[in-house]
PDB file of C-alpha atoms in Angstrom:
ATOM      1  CA  MET A   1       0.000   0.000   0.000  1.00 29.00           C
ATOM      2  CA  THR A   2       1.275   3.466  -0.861  1.00 38.00           C
ATOM      3  CA  HIS A   3       0.625   6.466   1.339  1.00 39.00           C
ATOM      4  CA  ILE A   4       1.178  10.074   0.419  1.00 46.00           C
ATOM      5  CA  CYS A   5       3.236  11.954   2.963  1.00 56.00           C
ATOM      6  CA  SER A   6       1.316  14.238   5.281  1.00 60.00           C
ATOM      7  CA  LYS A   7       2.703  17.318   3.518  1.00 69.00           C
ATOM      8  CA  PRO A   8       0.742  18.560   0.498  1.00 81.00           C
ATOM      9  CA  ILE A   9       2.561  18.900  -2.806  1.00 85.00           C
ATOM     10  CA  LEU A  10       3.068  22.616  -3.519  1.00 90.00           C
ATOM     11  CA  ILE A  11       4.171  24.364  -6.701  1.00 90.00           C
ATOM     12  CA  GLY A  12       6.551  27.306  -6.356  1.00 93.00           C
ATOM     13  CA  PRO A  13       7.678  28.447  -9.788  1.00 92.00           C
ATOM     14  CA  SER A  14      11.029  30.123 -10.213  1.00 91.00           C
ATOM     15  CA  ILE A  15      11.067  33.559 -11.801  1.00 90.00           C
ATOM     16  CA  LEU A  16      14.723  33.240 -12.821  1.00 89.00           C
ATOM     17  CA  ASN A  17      14.022  33.315 -16.553  1.00 88.00           C
ATOM     18  CA  ALA A  18      11.287  35.961 -16.394  1.00 91.00           C
ATOM     19  CA  ASP A  19      11.601  39.243 -18.283  1.00 92.00           C
ATOM     20  CA  LEU A  20      12.795  41.605 -15.541  1.00 89.00           C
ATOM     21  CA  SER A  21      10.904  44.512 -17.094  1.00 92.00           C
ATOM     22  CA  GLN A  22       7.688  42.510 -16.553  1.00 94.00           C
ATOM     23  CA  LEU A  23       8.567  40.834 -13.255  1.00 93.00           C
ATOM     24  CA  ALA A  24       5.592  42.073 -11.245  1.00 94.00           C
ATOM     25  CA  VAL A  25       3.162  41.068 -14.008  1.00 95.00           C
ATOM     26  CA  VAL A  26       4.783  37.629 -14.300  1.00 95.00           C
ATOM     27  CA  CYS A  27       4.535  37.099 -10.530  1.00 95.00           C
ATOM     28  CA  ASP A  28       0.890  38.187 -10.493  1.00 95.00           C
ATOM     29  CA  ASN A  29       0.118  35.818 -13.360  1.00 95.00           C
ATOM     30  CA  LEU A  30       1.826  32.904 -11.613  1.00 95.00           C
ATOM     31  CA  LEU A  31      -0.039  33.478  -8.352  1.00 96.00           C
ATOM     32  CA  ASN A  32      -3.353  34.003 -10.146  1.00 94.00           C
ATOM     33  CA  SER A  33      -2.759  30.775 -12.077  1.00 95.00           C
ATOM     34  CA  GLY A  34      -2.500  28.749  -8.874  1.00 95.00           C
ATOM     35  CA  ALA A  35       1.150  28.904  -7.793  1.00 94.00           C
ATOM     36  CA  ASP A  36       1.384  28.209  -4.069  1.00 95.00           C
ATOM     37  CA  TYR A  37       4.400  30.465  -3.608  1.00 95.00           C
ATOM     38  CA  LEU A  38       7.154  32.182  -5.594  1.00 96.00           C
ATOM     39  CA  HIS A  39      10.754  30.957  -5.747  1.00 95.00           C
ATOM     40  CA  LEU A  40      13.185  33.858  -6.128  1.00 96.00           C
ATOM     41  CA  ASP A  41      16.769  32.974  -7.036  1.00 95.00           C
ATOM     42  CA  VAL A  42      19.322  35.385  -5.583  1.00 96.00           C
ATOM     43  CA  MET A  43      22.849  34.969  -6.991  1.00 94.00           C
ATOM     44  CA  ASP A  44      25.901  37.041  -6.125  1.00 94.00           C
ATOM     45  CA  GLY A  45      28.425  36.117  -8.831  1.00 92.00           C
ATOM     46  CA  HIS A  46      30.671  34.479  -6.195  1.00 92.00           C
ATOM     47  CA  PHE A  47      28.961  31.325  -4.910  1.00 94.00           C
ATOM     48  CA  VAL A  48      27.667  30.841  -8.448  1.00 92.00           C
ATOM     49  CA  PRO A  49      28.916  32.636 -11.574  1.00 90.00           C
ATOM     50  CA  ASN A  50      25.625  34.394 -12.327  1.00 90.00           C
ATOM     51  CA  ILE A  51      24.191  37.601 -10.792  1.00 91.00           C
ATOM     52  CA  THR A  52      20.443  38.092 -10.383  1.00 94.00           C
ATOM     53  CA  ILE A  53      18.265  40.162  -8.052  1.00 93.00           C
ATOM     54  CA  GLY A  54      18.856  41.673  -4.620  1.00 94.00           C
ATOM     55  CA  HIS A  55      16.750  43.029  -1.790  1.00 96.00           C
ATOM     56  CA  PRO A  56      15.536  46.157  -3.680  1.00 96.00           C
ATOM     57  CA  VAL A  57      13.796  43.951  -6.269  1.00 95.00           C
ATOM     58  CA  VAL A  58      12.366  41.693  -3.559  1.00 97.00           C
ATOM     59  CA  ALA A  59      11.017  44.763  -1.723  1.00 96.00           C
ATOM     60  CA  SER A  60       9.444  46.131  -4.915  1.00 95.00           C
ATOM     61  CA  LEU A  61       7.767  42.805  -5.637  1.00 95.00           C
ATOM     62  CA  LYS A  62       6.493  42.485  -2.076  1.00 95.00           C
ATOM     63  CA  LYS A  63       4.833  45.922  -2.337  1.00 94.00           C
ATOM     64  CA  HIS A  64       3.139  44.941  -5.579  1.00 92.00           C
ATOM     65  CA  LEU A  65       2.007  41.420  -4.662  1.00 93.00           C
ATOM     66  CA  PRO A  66      -0.864  40.405  -2.389  1.00 88.00           C
ATOM     67  CA  CYS A  67       0.056  40.504   1.320  1.00 84.00           C
ATOM     68  CA  LYS A  68      -0.299  36.735   1.597  1.00 90.00           C
ATOM     69  CA  ALA A  69       2.196  36.031  -1.205  1.00 94.00           C
ATOM     70  CA  PHE A  70       4.873  33.680   0.153  1.00 96.00           C
ATOM     71  CA  LEU A  71       8.348  34.539  -1.143  1.00 97.00           C
ATOM     72  CA  ASP A  72      10.915  31.747  -0.885  1.00 97.00           C
ATOM     73  CA  LEU A  73      14.356  33.257  -1.442  1.00 97.00           C
ATOM     74  CA  HIS A  74      16.921  30.781  -2.740  1.00 97.00           C
ATOM     75  CA  MET A  75      20.157  32.423  -1.667  1.00 97.00           C
ATOM     76  CA  MET A  76      22.942  31.215  -3.946  1.00 94.00           C
ATOM     77  CA  VAL A  77      25.418  33.562  -2.311  1.00 96.00           C
ATOM     78  CA  SER A  78      28.697  33.465  -0.436  1.00 95.00           C
ATOM     79  CA  ASP A  79      28.397  34.496   3.205  1.00 94.00           C
ATOM     80  CA  PRO A  80      24.591  34.125   3.410  1.00 97.00           C
ATOM     81  CA  GLU A  81      24.512  35.579   6.926  1.00 96.00           C
ATOM     82  CA  LYS A  82      25.202  39.103   5.663  1.00 96.00           C
ATOM     83  CA  TRP A  83      22.036  39.142   3.499  1.00 97.00           C
ATOM     84  CA  ILE A  84      19.529  38.091   6.178  1.00 98.00           C
ATOM     85  CA  GLU A  85      18.460  41.466   7.603  1.00 98.00           C
ATOM     86  CA  ASN A  86      18.025  43.154   4.219  1.00 98.00           C
ATOM     87  CA  MET A  87      15.971  40.261   2.870  1.00 98.00           C
ATOM     88  CA  LYS A  88      13.780  40.218   5.969  1.00 98.00           C
ATOM     89  CA  ALA A  89      13.197  43.968   5.603  1.00 98.00           C
ATOM     90  CA  ALA A  90      12.391  43.416   1.923  1.00 97.00           C
ATOM     91  CA  GLY A  91       9.604  40.983   2.803  1.00 97.00           C
ATOM     92  CA  ALA A  92      11.067  37.491   2.390  1.00 97.00           C
ATOM     93  CA  SER A  93       8.959  34.720   3.891  1.00 97.00           C
ATOM     94  CA  GLN A  94      11.561  31.968   3.744  1.00 98.00           C
ATOM     95  CA  TYR A  95      15.334  32.282   3.515  1.00 98.00           C
ATOM     96  CA  THR A  96      16.930  29.255   1.858  1.00 98.00           C
ATOM     97  CA  PHE A  97      20.717  29.213   1.980  1.00 98.00           C
ATOM     98  CA  HIS A  98      23.156  26.586   0.786  1.00 96.00           C
ATOM     99  CA  PHE A  99      24.817  24.221   3.212  1.00 95.00           C
ATOM    100  CA  GLU A 100      27.976  24.608   1.156  1.00 95.00           C
ATOM    101  CA  SER A 101      28.015  28.425   1.356  1.00 94.00           C
ATOM    102  CA  SER A 102      27.987  28.955   5.105  1.00 92.00           C
ATOM    103  CA  LYS A 103      31.029  28.861   7.365  1.00 91.00           C
ATOM    104  CA  ASP A 104      28.706  28.233  10.329  1.00 96.00           C
ATOM    105  CA  VAL A 105      25.410  26.586   9.378  1.00 97.00           C
ATOM    106  CA  MET A 106      24.043  26.659  12.948  1.00 98.00           C
ATOM    107  CA  HIS A 107      24.746  30.376  13.291  1.00 98.00           C
ATOM    108  CA  CYS A 108      23.057  31.106   9.964  1.00 98.00           C
ATOM    109  CA  ILE A 109      19.974  29.101  10.980  1.00 98.00           C
ATOM    110  CA  GLN A 110      19.845  30.990  14.282  1.00 98.00           C
ATOM    111  CA  LYS A 111      20.138  34.399  12.566  1.00 98.00           C
ATOM    112  CA  ILE A 112      17.308  33.544  10.153  1.00 98.00           C
ATOM    113  CA  ARG A 113      15.102  32.420  13.058  1.00 98.00           C
ATOM    114  CA  GLU A 114      15.901  35.653  14.919  1.00 98.00           C
ATOM    115  CA  ALA A 115      14.773  37.546  11.811  1.00 98.00           C
ATOM    116  CA  ASP A 116      11.452  35.665  12.031  1.00 97.00           C
ATOM    117  CA  MET A 117      11.684  33.942   8.649  1.00 98.00           C
ATOM    118  CA  LYS A 118      11.284  30.296   7.784  1.00 98.00           C
ATOM    119  CA  VAL A 119      14.578  28.495   7.205  1.00 98.00           C
ATOM    120  CA  GLY A 120      15.467  26.474   4.128  1.00 98.00           C
ATOM    121  CA  LEU A 121      18.718  24.577   3.611  1.00 98.00           C
ATOM    122  CA  GLY A 122      19.913  23.929   0.056  1.00 97.00           C
ATOM    123  CA  VAL A 123      22.036  20.969  -1.071  1.00 96.00           C
ATOM    124  CA  LYS A 124      24.096  21.005  -4.273  1.00 95.00           C
ATOM    125  CA  PRO A 125      24.139  17.870  -6.475  1.00 95.00           C
ATOM    126  CA  LYS A 126      27.635  16.744  -5.444  1.00 96.00           C
ATOM    127  CA  THR A 127      26.950  17.061  -1.705  1.00 96.00           C
ATOM    128  CA  PRO A 128      25.802  13.831  -0.020  1.00 97.00           C
ATOM    129  CA  VAL A 129      22.447  14.459   1.638  1.00 96.00           C
ATOM    130  CA  THR A 130      23.739  12.783   4.796  1.00 97.00           C
ATOM    131  CA  GLU A 131      25.927  15.847   5.413  1.00 96.00           C
ATOM    132  CA  VAL A 132      22.864  17.974   6.214  1.00 96.00           C
ATOM    133  CA  LEU A 133      21.211  15.488   8.579  1.00 97.00           C
ATOM    134  CA  PRO A 134      22.492  17.252  11.732  1.00 97.00           C
ATOM    135  CA  TYR A 135      20.484  20.325  10.685  1.00 98.00           C
ATOM    136  CA  VAL A 136      17.258  18.827   9.327  1.00 97.00           C
ATOM    137  CA  ASP A 137      15.346  19.092  12.600  1.00 97.00           C
ATOM    138  CA  LEU A 138      16.334  22.772  12.850  1.00 97.00           C
ATOM    139  CA  VAL A 139      15.041  23.913   9.452  1.00 98.00           C
ATOM    140  CA  ASP A 140      11.617  24.163   7.849  1.00 97.00           C
ATOM    141  CA  MET A 141      12.654  22.870   4.445  1.00 96.00           C
ATOM    142  CA  VAL A 142      15.486  21.124   2.615  1.00 97.00           C
ATOM    143  CA  LEU A 143      16.022  22.074  -1.020  1.00 96.00           C
ATOM    144  CA  ILE A 144      17.510  19.365  -3.247  1.00 95.00           C
ATOM    145  CA  MET A 145      19.163  20.788  -6.346  1.00 92.00           C
ATOM    146  CA  THR A 146      18.427  18.781  -9.490  1.00 91.00           C
ATOM    147  CA  VAL A 147      20.739  20.980 -11.583  1.00 89.00           C
ATOM    148  CA  GLU A 148      24.038  22.676 -10.810  1.00 86.00           C
ATOM    149  CA  PRO A 149      23.063  26.001  -9.228  1.00 82.00           C
ATOM    150  CA  GLY A 150      23.674  29.223 -11.095  1.00 78.00           C
ATOM    151  CA  PHE A 151      21.731  29.193 -14.355  1.00 70.00           C
ATOM    152  CA  GLY A 152      18.192  28.394 -15.481  1.00 72.00           C
ATOM    153  CA  GLY A 153      17.251  26.119 -18.345  1.00 73.00           C
ATOM    154  CA  GLN A 154      19.465  23.173 -17.386  1.00 79.00           C
ATOM    155  CA  LYS A 155      18.598  19.504 -17.828  1.00 88.00           C
ATOM    156  CA  PHE A 156      16.927  17.812 -14.851  1.00 90.00           C
ATOM    157  CA  MET A 157      19.240  15.446 -12.950  1.00 88.00           C
ATOM    158  CA  ALA A 158      16.976  12.498 -12.118  1.00 90.00           C
ATOM    159  CA  ASP A 159      19.831  10.850 -10.227  1.00 92.00           C
ATOM    160  CA  MET A 160      19.238  13.402  -7.443  1.00 92.00           C
ATOM    161  CA  LEU A 161      15.762  12.026  -6.669  1.00 93.00           C
ATOM    162  CA  PRO A 162      17.121   9.299  -4.339  1.00 94.00           C
ATOM    163  CA  LYS A 163      18.150  12.161  -2.030  1.00 95.00           C
ATOM    164  CA  VAL A 164      14.501  13.201  -1.871  1.00 93.00           C
ATOM    165  CA  ARG A 165      13.401   9.610  -1.217  1.00 93.00           C
ATOM    166  CA  TYR A 166      15.988   9.231   1.545  1.00 95.00           C
ATOM    167  CA  LEU A 167      14.835  12.399   3.305  1.00 95.00           C
ATOM    168  CA  ARG A 168      11.153  11.563   2.866  1.00 93.00           C
ATOM    169  CA  GLU A 169      11.608   8.135   4.446  1.00 92.00           C
ATOM    170  CA  LYS A 170      13.525   9.565   7.430  1.00 93.00           C
ATOM    171  CA  TYR A 171      11.494  12.771   7.892  1.00 94.00           C
ATOM    172  CA  THR A 172       7.864  12.257   6.896  1.00 89.00           C
ATOM    173  CA  ASN A 173       6.803  15.798   7.860  1.00 90.00           C
ATOM    174  CA  LEU A 174       9.738  17.697   6.369  1.00 92.00           C
ATOM    175  CA  ASP A 175       9.126  20.135   3.530  1.00 93.00           C
ATOM    176  CA  ILE A 176      11.359  19.025   0.661  1.00 94.00           C
ATOM    177  CA  GLU A 177      11.801  21.238  -2.378  1.00 92.00           C
ATOM    178  CA  VAL A 178      13.052  19.921  -5.725  1.00 92.00           C
ATOM    179  CA  ASP A 179      14.769  22.722  -7.639  1.00 87.00           C
ATOM    180  CA  GLY A 180      16.087  22.777 -11.168  1.00 82.00           C
ATOM    181  CA  GLY A 181      14.930  21.573 -14.543  1.00 80.00           C
ATOM    182  CA  VAL A 182      11.447  20.558 -13.370  1.00 88.00           C
ATOM    183  CA  THR A 183       9.063  20.371 -16.331  1.00 83.00           C
ATOM    184  CA  LEU A 184       5.745  18.776 -17.205  1.00 87.00           C
ATOM    185  CA  LYS A 185       7.740  15.744 -18.390  1.00 89.00           C
ATOM    186  CA  ASN A 186       9.385  15.013 -15.035  1.00 84.00           C
ATOM    187  CA  ILE A 187       7.151  16.574 -12.394  1.00 86.00           C
ATOM    188  CA  ARG A 188       5.402  13.237 -11.819  1.00 86.00           C
ATOM    189  CA  ASP A 189       8.761  11.712 -10.835  1.00 88.00           C
ATOM    190  CA  CYS A 190       9.231  14.522  -8.313  1.00 84.00           C
ATOM    191  CA  VAL A 191       5.810  13.829  -6.799  1.00 86.00           C
ATOM    192  CA  GLU A 192       6.144  10.041  -6.781  1.00 87.00           C
ATOM    193  CA  VAL A 193       9.461  10.147  -4.943  1.00 83.00           C
ATOM    194  CA  ASN A 194       7.517  11.802  -2.106  1.00 74.00           C
ATOM    195  CA  LEU A 195       5.242   8.767  -1.742  1.00 65.00           C
ATOM    196  CA  LEU A 196       5.843   6.512   1.243  1.00 57.00           C
ATOM    197  CA  ASN A 197       5.508   2.744   0.829  1.00 49.00           C
TER     198      ASN A 197
END
């Protein structure tokens, strides 16, 4: 018998490839079309080679969007601790930083909690998921990268799905986010890996 985990499946589209001149319209359209939340990729050109948006854009979007809009910031940045206060002030709902980017993961988690945001912990493809286990009970969500972070439009890495399965079996109530290359062709695989046997 197969049971679905107690967590509902949510869709949080990334706006990474959106036309920046139309960003507010794109976000409105996504939310009005049924998106559960918005995934905003923040890149600093150091942790990953690309540069995207910062807190001024997040603040502008937050002013434009409905109050209830949940903004999940995926912080692909070096030294994620230094961005926390500005992103909180800008209106971030969840602050997802990479395990690999922080010199002190516990301190970063604590600072995010003190800023009254939800905490997400990202895991790059080459990082064994077992390395983040000491922190899983301290965060709200674990983000499993199914592409190398830094650029949109990459091919989905299905060989990362066992990480999701492993976490789901150990932590039935954990929010697990699959990020990168998700399309209509592979979204079913992402959902099915969240089923518990």
